[in-house]
Structure formats: C-alpha cells, structure tokens
Amino acid sequence: AQSVSQHNHHVILSEAASLELGCNYSYGGTVNLFWYVQYPGQHLQLLLKYFSGDPLVKGIKGFEAEFIKSKFSFNLRKPSVQWSDTAEYFCAPCDTGGFKTIFGAGTRLFVKA
Amino acid sequence: KAGVTQTPRYLIKTRGQQVTLSCSPISGHRSVSWYQQTPGQGLQFLFEYFSETQRNKGNFPGRFSGRQFSNSRSEMNVSTLELGDSALYLCASSIDRETGEAFFGQGTRLTVV
C-alpha cells in the first residue's frame, strides 16, 4: 500500500538558518512527487513538484527538493529561511496509475525573527 | 482565473443529520479530489472523480459519498453524522489525471455537535 513518512512534525529555526525536511514514500509503481505548503489562514498550495528528469527541482520562494530513487526520498531544502516561511509543509506522492495522492502528516515550521 | 470554490465555508450540524458540501473546480479541470483534514489524522484521502466517474476511494465508511456532474462540479455527502466527522473538508482540482498536480480550495469547516 502507498504510504508516506515525514520525519519531523515540528521544527523551530531562526531566520537565516538552513532547512531540510525529510520525506520517504513507499510505493512500487510510478509516482509523481509534490511538496505543498499551508501558510497560516491560507489554503494549501503547491511548493514544488517532480515528475521526471533532473532529480533536483526548484520551487517557489527559494525552496528545492531532491529525489533519490534508491532511497525513496524527496527531501525539501532551503538554504536560508525567513520568518515568512512559517507554515505547515506536506510531502505528497501521487500514484499516477490511480491518481491517488497521499499526504504526509505534515511538518509545522516556525521561524523566529 | 478563478480558483477552486467550496461552499459553504462553515457548517454546524447535529449528530445524526446529513450534510452536502459543494466544490466548483477551476475551469477546464476535470479531476476533483476530496480530503478530510483533522489535527490528529492530517489529510486523509476520501475519493477522486474524473469525468463523472469515481476512480479511487479512501478508507472511509459508506456514510461518505460523492458525485461529479457533467460540468465537473462535485458534491460530497456525509450521512448520519458523528462527532468524529468534525473536520476541514478540502476539495482539490486537477487539469488531468496524469500529473496529480492539485489546486486546493479554502475548505469547508464542518462541526458536528
């Protein structure tokens, strides 16, 4: 069965610190990979996506993620976080065969100004 | 262009009642997915519709049902409401069934008392 695990549920960082959020998924077939973000009081929105090709993908607001096929991982990174990055982040693999996107439990990031 | 619209935004219902939530996808999007979001369980996949057909369903009881109309608008229905059904119900639309890239609405906050 398809599953996804996010390693950190709560992360607190100071501005300018580097960020890495872990995500591992389990699925035997072809998946597309997404990170979504939910800012306080706002709806979920796409941060970045990976379908194929270069395993290092860049998204909005300086975020990037690296797909490592052998580890079934799709970790999110940002070299220097800002206070405005305070939000909840969701890793979401999508089974392209059945079009079923499974969301991780989410990581709440709080950035101290 | 207009985003995903969910109505109503807030609902209060009594145990045992039923409720219908509505979702209007982005124009041209034919796939609609529904999710239940709670603090304890995170985002749980309910079902996905494409061209009026339910193509995938999550692990929810039969009290949860949905449908999609020819204009891609979708409704979900919950019968015999229970206190545990209190949650934020999110609708997401996608332009196709292959990529999985989803655009989310603001959600309907359902409270069962």
XYZ file of N, CA and C in Angstrom:
678
model
N 0.839 -1.194 0.000
C 0.000 0.000 0.000
C 0.879 1.251 0.000
N 0.347 2.263 -0.605
C 1.083 3.519 -0.695
C 1.137 4.189 0.665
N 2.299 4.711 1.046
C 2.421 5.427 2.313
C 3.508 6.476 2.184
N 3.488 7.439 3.082
C 4.493 8.495 3.091
C 4.804 8.857 4.532
N 6.069 9.115 4.794
C 6.514 9.438 6.139
C 7.316 10.725 6.126
N 6.901 11.654 6.948
C 7.669 12.879 7.131
C 8.363 12.794 8.487
N 9.635 13.066 8.496
C 10.446 12.738 9.659
C 10.249 13.687 10.824
N 9.937 14.922 10.537
C 9.835 15.921 11.594
C 8.418 16.478 11.639
N 7.837 16.507 12.828
C 6.491 17.064 12.941
C 6.514 18.557 13.283
N 7.520 18.942 14.055
C 7.660 20.341 14.429
C 9.131 20.730 14.304
N 9.361 21.855 13.668
C 10.719 22.377 13.514
C 10.701 23.858 13.866
N 11.657 24.247 14.691
C 11.799 25.666 15.044
C 13.193 26.111 14.618
N 13.249 27.158 13.823
C 14.525 27.675 13.335
C 14.568 29.182 13.501
N 15.752 29.694 13.535
C 15.949 31.144 13.496
C 16.112 31.575 12.049
N 15.769 32.810 11.778
C 15.941 33.326 10.420
C 17.388 33.127 9.965
N 17.539 32.823 8.697
C 18.826 32.594 8.036
C 19.361 31.186 8.258
N 18.728 30.410 9.110
C 19.164 29.021 9.280
C 18.774 28.219 8.050
N 19.468 27.106 7.868
C 19.133 26.232 6.742
C 18.073 25.228 7.169
N 17.293 24.805 6.178
C 16.176 23.908 6.442
C 16.301 22.646 5.602
N 16.039 21.514 6.223
C 15.862 20.288 5.458
C 14.766 19.467 6.125
N 13.735 19.169 5.368
C 12.616 18.354 5.844
C 12.636 17.026 5.097
N 12.634 15.963 5.863
C 12.723 14.646 5.255
C 11.377 14.084 4.851
N 11.391 13.333 3.756
C 10.182 12.662 3.283
C 10.579 11.353 2.629
N 9.971 10.275 3.091
C 10.157 8.980 2.458
C 8.791 8.419 2.084
N 8.721 7.790 0.942
C 7.442 7.228 0.498
C 7.639 5.754 0.170
N 6.531 5.082 0.160
C 6.553 3.671 -0.152
C 5.506 3.399 -1.211
N 5.967 3.013 -2.381
C 5.047 2.644 -3.456
C 5.828 1.965 -4.555
N 5.331 0.896 -5.062
C 6.064 0.113 -6.050
C 5.977 0.615 -7.463
N 5.004 1.462 -7.730
C 4.811 1.911 -9.105
C 5.406 3.283 -9.344
N 4.930 3.911 -10.381
C 5.419 5.241 -10.746
C 4.671 6.298 -9.946
N 5.419 7.178 -9.354
C 4.792 8.252 -8.601
C 5.333 9.596 -9.059
N 4.487 10.570 -8.993
C 4.929 11.953 -9.090
C 4.992 12.486 -7.662
N 5.897 13.394 -7.425
C 6.153 13.831 -6.053
C 5.920 15.321 -5.899
N 5.289 15.681 -4.812
C 4.941 17.075 -4.564
C 5.261 17.462 -3.127
N 5.545 18.723 -2.959
C 5.513 19.352 -1.653
C 4.482 20.480 -1.734
N 3.587 20.477 -0.746
C 2.603 21.543 -0.631
C 2.872 22.310 0.657
N 2.445 23.559 0.676
C 2.629 24.393 1.855
C 1.300 25.032 2.234
N 1.086 25.146 3.515
C -0.126 25.807 4.015
C 0.301 26.899 4.985
N 0.228 28.138 4.535
C 0.547 29.275 5.394
C -0.624 29.527 6.333
N -0.368 30.107 7.482
C -1.456 30.336 8.453
C -2.643 31.056 7.825
N -3.812 30.449 7.941
C -5.031 31.061 7.432
C -5.227 30.963 5.942
N -4.332 30.268 5.259
C -4.452 30.170 3.810
C -4.671 28.720 3.387
N -5.039 28.552 2.117
C -5.272 27.202 1.636
C -3.952 26.555 1.188
N -3.998 25.265 1.056
C -2.841 24.518 0.574
C -2.446 24.990 -0.821
N -1.140 25.124 -1.024
C -0.686 25.494 -2.357
C 0.585 24.727 -2.694
N 0.801 24.569 -3.975
C 1.942 23.798 -4.452
C 3.241 24.558 -4.226
N 4.225 23.868 -3.670
C 5.540 24.454 -3.446
C 6.496 24.047 -4.572
N 6.519 22.757 -4.857
C 7.303 22.261 -5.979
C 6.860 20.847 -6.331
N 7.361 20.373 -7.491
C 6.924 19.079 -7.985
C 8.048 18.400 -8.740
N 7.961 17.068 -8.764
C 8.900 16.280 -9.540
C 8.114 15.237 -10.320
N 8.337 15.237 -11.646
C 7.712 14.218 -12.484
C 8.780 13.271 -13.034
N 9.842 13.844 -13.587
C 10.925 13.046 -14.165
C 12.080 13.995 -14.468
N 13.209 13.414 -14.926
C 14.344 14.241 -15.320
C 15.252 14.568 -14.153
N 15.781 15.779 -14.155
C 16.720 16.221 -13.124
C 16.130 15.998 -11.747
N 16.798 15.205 -10.910
C 16.220 14.898 -9.598
C 16.232 16.070 -8.618
N 16.922 17.117 -8.958
C 16.925 18.310 -8.108
C 15.964 19.323 -8.730
N 14.903 19.591 -8.029
C 13.887 20.501 -8.562
C 13.793 21.743 -7.700
N 13.487 22.829 -8.351
C 13.361 24.097 -7.642
C 11.907 24.550 -7.660
N 11.490 25.122 -6.543
C 10.124 25.602 -6.448
C 10.085 27.087 -6.158
N 8.960 27.497 -5.599
C 8.805 28.910 -5.293
C 9.564 29.292 -4.025
N 9.851 30.564 -3.881
C 10.416 31.137 -2.660
C 11.742 30.511 -2.245
N 12.520 30.046 -3.204
C 13.853 29.545 -2.907
C 13.920 28.114 -2.404
N 12.800 27.421 -2.395
C 12.790 26.031 -1.964
C 13.260 25.114 -3.090
N 13.870 24.007 -2.698
C 14.255 22.982 -3.648
C 14.085 21.617 -2.989
N 14.031 20.585 -3.817
C 13.895 19.232 -3.289
C 14.686 18.288 -4.171
N 15.191 17.248 -3.550
C 15.977 16.273 -4.279
C 15.313 14.904 -4.193
N 15.094 14.324 -5.353
C 14.526 12.982 -5.447
C 15.669 11.978 -5.497
N 15.681 11.066 -4.537
C 16.679 9.997 -4.538
C 15.912 8.693 -4.670
N 15.922 8.144 -5.870
C 15.096 6.983 -6.175
C 15.456 5.780 -5.308
N 16.743 5.574 -5.094
C 17.189 4.400 -4.355
C 16.759 4.447 -2.895
N 16.516 5.632 -2.403
C 16.104 5.787 -1.007
C 14.614 6.107 -0.877
N 13.918 6.176 -1.985
C 12.501 6.551 -1.978
C 12.309 7.835 -1.158
N 13.184 8.782 -1.393
C 13.109 10.007 -0.612
C 12.932 11.222 -1.504
N 12.355 12.245 -0.933
C 12.115 13.504 -1.645
C 12.188 14.608 -0.598
N 13.402 14.931 -0.186
C 13.610 15.873 0.904
C 13.555 17.318 0.427
N 12.967 18.143 1.246
C 12.809 19.569 0.946
C 13.917 20.359 1.618
N 14.453 21.345 0.909
C 15.541 22.147 1.470
C 15.357 23.615 1.142
N 15.929 24.439 2.020
C 16.051 25.866 1.743
C 17.292 26.337 2.474
N 18.199 27.016 1.786
C 19.470 27.390 2.397
C 19.325 28.396 3.540
N 18.348 29.286 3.437
C 18.226 30.353 4.428
C 16.747 30.697 4.587
N 16.172 30.299 5.720
C 14.736 30.515 5.900
C 14.450 31.935 6.356
N 13.223 32.351 6.086
C 12.748 33.659 6.506
C 11.542 33.484 7.422
N 11.244 34.527 8.168
C 10.099 34.481 9.083
C 8.832 34.109 8.317
N 8.727 34.583 7.086
C 7.533 34.334 6.276
C 7.408 32.875 5.818
N 8.417 32.071 6.102
C 8.324 30.642 5.751
C 7.589 29.843 6.822
N 7.216 30.500 7.893
C 6.434 29.838 8.930
C 5.147 29.300 8.317
N 4.982 27.979 8.384
C 3.861 27.326 7.702
C 3.911 25.834 8.012
N 2.951 25.118 7.464
C 2.983 23.664 7.550
C 3.283 23.108 6.164
N 4.182 22.140 6.113
C 4.662 21.608 4.846
C 4.268 20.133 4.728
N 3.751 19.785 3.567
C 3.273 18.429 3.335
C 3.973 17.815 2.132
N 4.497 16.635 2.341
C 5.036 15.847 1.251
C 3.901 14.995 0.709
N 3.787 14.886 -0.618
C 2.611 14.198 -1.179
C 2.981 13.454 -2.461
N 3.213 12.165 -2.364
C 3.404 11.375 -3.580
C 2.057 11.067 -4.207
N 2.042 11.036 -5.516
C 0.808 10.737 -6.247
C 1.011 9.509 -7.122
N 0.172 8.531 -6.923
C 0.190 7.317 -7.732
C -0.380 7.663 -9.101
N 0.443 7.682 -10.113
C -0.017 8.133 -11.424
C -0.986 7.159 -12.065
N -0.994 5.939 -11.604
C -1.919 4.973 -12.183
C -3.334 5.174 -11.687
N -3.483 5.369 -10.411
C -4.814 5.508 -9.844
C -5.183 6.916 -9.473
N -4.266 7.822 -9.725
C -4.459 9.220 -9.344
C -4.946 9.332 -7.910
N -4.147 8.864 -7.002
C -4.457 8.976 -5.592
C -3.248 9.610 -4.929
N -3.411 10.796 -4.425
C -2.326 11.496 -3.751
C -2.436 11.265 -2.258
N -1.371 10.792 -1.671
C -1.322 10.562 -0.228
C -0.474 11.651 0.398
N -0.981 12.255 1.444
C -0.258 13.321 2.119
C 0.426 12.798 3.376
N 1.638 13.295 3.601
C 2.294 13.015 4.855
C 1.600 13.740 5.993
N 2.042 13.454 7.196
C 1.410 14.037 8.386
C 1.652 15.535 8.492
N 2.641 16.035 7.754
C 2.918 17.462 7.777
C 4.014 17.815 8.772
N 4.732 18.865 8.462
C 5.743 19.409 9.371
C 5.424 20.874 9.601
N 5.225 21.193 10.864
C 4.986 22.601 11.214
C 6.331 23.284 11.433
N 6.596 24.271 10.610
C 7.831 25.042 10.712
C 7.524 26.402 11.318
N 8.285 26.726 12.354
C 8.171 28.061 12.950
C 9.535 28.720 12.845
N 9.570 29.875 12.202
C 10.821 30.605 12.042
C 10.797 31.821 12.950
N 11.777 31.884 13.825
C 11.871 33.004 14.767
C 12.570 34.175 14.091
N 11.956 35.349 14.248
C 12.536 36.540 13.626
C 13.775 37.001 14.390
N -7.435 33.487 -13.315
C -8.681 32.737 -13.394
C -9.120 32.360 -11.992
N -10.419 32.069 -11.864
C -10.958 31.758 -10.553
C -10.372 30.454 -10.048
N -10.207 30.395 -8.709
C -9.669 29.186 -8.110
C -10.763 28.198 -7.798
N -10.423 27.233 -6.975
C -11.390 26.224 -6.546
C -12.293 26.845 -5.485
N -13.572 26.701 -5.679
C -14.535 27.305 -4.768
C -15.295 26.234 -4.017
N -15.275 26.336 -2.704
C -16.020 25.393 -1.886
C -17.090 26.141 -1.105
N -18.266 25.548 -1.067
C -19.363 26.124 -0.295
C -20.068 25.042 0.495
N -20.583 25.366 1.668
C -20.335 26.625 2.370
C -18.949 26.613 3.010
N -18.522 27.697 3.583
C -17.225 27.739 4.261
C -17.305 27.132 5.661
N -18.438 27.318 6.298
C -18.625 26.806 7.656
C -20.009 26.179 7.787
N -20.042 25.106 8.560
C -21.294 24.389 8.805
C -21.303 23.850 10.217
N -22.440 23.960 10.863
C -22.639 23.305 12.158
C -23.847 22.395 12.014
N -23.630 21.128 12.318
C -24.703 20.141 12.198
C -24.800 19.339 13.490
N -25.926 18.680 13.628
C -26.172 17.850 14.808
C -25.933 16.394 14.462
N -25.469 15.647 15.419
C -25.282 14.195 15.222
C -26.524 13.568 14.603
N -26.315 12.687 13.659
C -27.425 12.009 13.015
C -27.921 12.679 11.755
N -27.619 13.950 11.608
C -28.048 14.643 10.394
C -27.144 14.272 9.233
N -27.507 14.762 8.056
C -26.644 14.573 6.903
C -26.237 15.939 6.360
N -25.177 15.946 5.566
C -24.673 17.210 5.051
C -24.154 17.014 3.622
N -24.297 18.043 2.838
C -23.776 18.034 1.464
C -22.858 19.227 1.279
N -21.655 18.958 0.813
C -20.664 20.003 0.555
C -20.447 20.098 -0.946
N -20.161 21.300 -1.403
C -20.025 21.525 -2.831
C -18.643 22.041 -3.193
N -18.207 21.673 -4.367
C -16.898 22.108 -4.866
C -16.998 22.436 -6.347
N -16.584 23.642 -6.698
C -16.500 24.028 -8.111
C -15.034 24.111 -8.485
N -14.581 23.242 -9.380
C -13.150 23.237 -9.732
C -12.786 24.412 -10.625
N -11.514 24.555 -10.839
C -11.028 25.554 -11.790
C -11.552 25.185 -13.176
N -11.936 26.197 -13.924
C -12.477 25.956 -15.258
C -11.496 25.145 -16.099
N -12.007 24.068 -16.705
C -11.162 23.212 -17.520
C -10.581 22.021 -16.785
N -10.649 22.046 -15.470
C -10.160 20.913 -14.680
C -11.243 19.854 -14.608
N -10.875 18.622 -14.897
C -11.859 17.551 -14.937
C -11.746 16.587 -13.757
N -10.665 16.712 -13.008
C -10.470 15.816 -11.873
C -10.706 16.566 -10.567
N -11.479 15.959 -9.698
C -11.748 16.552 -8.386
C -11.492 15.503 -7.308
N -10.721 15.890 -6.312
C -10.446 15.007 -5.172
C -10.945 15.662 -3.899
N -11.314 14.824 -2.949
C -11.777 15.312 -1.653
C -10.877 14.754 -0.557
N -10.608 15.594 0.446
C -9.787 15.199 1.577
C -10.452 15.664 2.861
N -10.193 14.899 3.917
C -10.602 15.305 5.258
C -9.332 15.675 6.031
N -9.337 16.865 6.630
C -8.171 17.295 7.390
C -8.549 17.485 8.853
N -7.876 16.766 9.733
C -8.077 16.904 11.168
C -6.721 17.025 11.845
N -6.669 17.637 13.023
C -5.371 17.781 13.715
C -4.728 16.437 14.023
N -5.513 15.442 14.324
C -4.938 14.156 14.715
C -4.544 13.261 13.560
N -5.302 13.308 12.476
C -5.089 12.404 11.341
C -4.474 13.072 10.132
N -4.353 14.373 10.140
C -3.787 15.056 8.987
C -4.752 15.042 7.817
N -4.199 14.963 6.618
C -5.010 14.965 5.397
C -5.277 13.528 4.968
N -6.533 13.155 4.977
C -6.927 11.803 4.589
C -7.704 11.863 3.272
N -7.305 11.027 2.333
C -7.940 10.976 1.024
C -9.315 10.329 1.120
N -10.321 11.006 0.586
C -11.675 10.478 0.581
C -11.994 9.782 -0.735
N -11.996 10.541 -1.813
C -12.229 9.972 -3.141
C -11.836 10.959 -4.223
N -11.760 10.430 -5.430
C -11.390 11.231 -6.594
C -12.336 10.926 -7.738
N -12.736 11.974 -8.436
C -13.627 11.836 -9.579
C -12.978 12.428 -10.810
N -13.242 11.775 -11.913
C -12.778 12.274 -13.211
C -13.878 12.007 -14.214
N -14.310 13.048 -14.881
C -15.388 12.906 -15.877
C -16.557 12.115 -15.327
N -17.012 12.511 -14.173
C -18.210 11.975 -13.525
C -18.054 10.559 -12.977
N -16.861 10.007 -13.034
C -16.632 8.642 -12.551
C -15.718 8.668 -11.340
N -16.101 7.923 -10.316
C -15.218 7.800 -9.155
C -14.132 6.798 -9.504
N -12.894 7.243 -9.457
C -11.795 6.372 -9.873
C -10.997 5.844 -8.712
N -11.126 6.479 -7.559
C -10.377 5.993 -6.422
C -11.097 6.399 -5.148
N -10.959 5.589 -4.124
C -11.676 5.845 -2.880
C -10.761 5.513 -1.723
N -10.825 6.339 -0.687
C -10.030 6.108 0.503
C -10.748 5.186 1.469
N -10.191 5.049 2.652
C -10.731 4.117 3.646
C -11.707 4.810 4.584
N -12.798 5.210 4.043
C -13.843 5.847 4.838
C -15.113 5.001 4.742
N -15.961 5.071 5.783
C -17.203 4.274 5.750
C -18.133 4.756 4.649
N -19.109 3.903 4.358
C -20.050 4.190 3.295
C -20.903 5.430 3.529
N -20.866 5.959 4.750
C -21.616 7.196 5.025
C -21.075 8.367 4.207
N -19.859 8.223 3.763
C -19.226 9.263 2.951
C -19.402 8.904 1.478
N -19.999 9.773 0.743
C -20.198 9.515 -0.680
C -20.018 10.808 -1.455
N -19.910 10.668 -2.747
C -19.738 11.863 -3.562
C -20.257 11.643 -4.954
N -20.211 12.703 -5.720
C -20.554 12.585 -7.133
C -19.979 13.775 -7.872
N -19.917 13.624 -9.170
C -19.423 14.712 -10.004
C -20.399 14.902 -11.147
N -20.636 16.133 -11.470
C -21.589 16.463 -12.523
C -20.861 16.696 -13.850
N -21.640 16.822 -14.892
C -21.049 16.952 -16.231
C -20.220 18.230 -16.378
N -20.484 19.219 -15.550
C -19.677 20.449 -15.617
C -18.464 20.390 -14.681
N -18.181 19.206 -14.164
C -17.044 18.908 -13.279
C -17.260 19.339 -11.831
N -18.297 20.061 -11.562
C -18.598 20.399 -10.171
C -18.839 19.103 -9.393
N -18.467 19.126 -8.137
C -18.584 17.905 -7.348
C -19.266 18.197 -6.022
N -19.918 17.212 -5.512
C -20.507 17.284 -4.176
C -20.069 16.062 -3.386
N -19.938 16.268 -2.079
C -19.768 15.114 -1.222
C -20.849 15.155 -0.150
N -21.275 13.994 0.241
C -22.353 13.870 1.202
C -21.890 12.995 2.370
N -22.250 13.424 3.548
C -21.999 12.588 4.725
C -23.337 12.372 5.414
N -23.715 11.137 5.560
C -24.992 10.828 6.214
C -24.735 10.396 7.650
N -25.773 10.460 8.448
C -25.715 10.024 9.842
C -24.434 10.540 10.511
N -24.341 11.842 10.590
C -23.134 12.477 11.100
C -22.776 12.026 12.504
N -21.469 11.885 12.721
C -20.922 11.562 14.035
C -20.010 12.697 14.478
N -19.780 12.767 15.793
C -18.925 13.838 16.313
C -17.548 13.812 15.644
N -17.059 12.622 15.371
C -15.737 12.464 14.769
C -15.637 12.937 13.333
N -16.770 13.286 12.754
C -16.740 13.801 11.380
C -16.392 15.285 11.343
N -16.306 15.893 12.502
C -15.904 17.302 12.556
C -14.502 17.446 11.981
N -14.373 18.271 10.992
C -13.091 18.384 10.284
C -13.179 19.498 9.253
N -12.024 19.760 8.646
C -11.981 20.632 7.471
C -11.994 19.731 6.246
N -12.942 19.919 5.374
C -13.046 19.109 4.161
C -12.532 19.926 2.992
N -11.524 19.384 2.351
C -10.854 20.086 1.271
C -11.152 19.445 -0.062
N -11.316 20.277 -1.040
C -11.509 19.834 -2.410
C -10.303 20.306 -3.215
N -9.841 19.467 -4.111
C -8.722 19.829 -4.975
C -9.064 19.475 -6.413
N -8.729 20.342 -7.319
C -8.981 20.031 -8.729
C -7.667 19.949 -9.492
N -7.694 19.134 -10.536
C -6.536 18.963 -11.404
C -6.988 18.984 -12.843
N -6.094 19.442 -13.706
C -6.469 19.566 -15.112
C -6.551 18.213 -15.794
N -5.772 17.263 -15.305
C -5.794 15.954 -15.934
C -5.569 14.883 -14.882
N -5.542 13.669 -15.315
C -5.413 12.550 -14.386
C -3.991 12.026 -14.305
N -3.086 12.608 -15.050
C -1.747 12.032 -15.135
C -0.749 12.629 -14.153
N -0.769 13.937 -13.982
C 0.308 14.555 -13.218
C 0.044 14.559 -11.719
N -1.197 14.743 -11.344
C -1.515 14.793 -9.927
C -1.362 16.153 -9.300
N -0.953 17.144 -10.071
C -0.789 18.483 -9.504
C -2.156 19.042 -9.151
N -2.354 19.358 -7.893
C -3.676 19.731 -7.399
C -3.729 21.174 -6.938
N -4.893 21.765 -7.142
C -5.160 23.117 -6.693
C -6.290 23.025 -5.672
N -6.041 23.559 -4.494
C -6.967 23.361 -3.392
C -7.880 24.557 -3.174
N -9.070 24.252 -2.680
C -9.978 25.284 -2.227
C -9.680 25.621 -0.775
N -10.453 26.575 -0.243
C -10.258 27.011 1.138
C -10.817 26.001 2.131
N -11.689 25.139 1.653
C -12.240 24.123 2.527
C -13.566 24.499 3.149
N -14.255 23.498 3.626
C -15.490 23.668 4.404
C -15.226 23.138 5.797
N -15.407 24.010 6.766
C -15.207 23.608 8.168
C -16.524 23.074 8.696
N -16.578 21.770 8.941
C -17.780 21.124 9.464
C -17.609 20.837 10.944
N -18.562 21.282 11.710
C -18.587 20.992 13.145
C -19.848 20.214 13.444
N -19.689 19.065 14.059
C -20.832 18.229 14.436
C -20.988 18.296 15.955
N -22.185 18.688 16.390
C -22.413 18.848 17.830
C -23.461 17.856 18.318
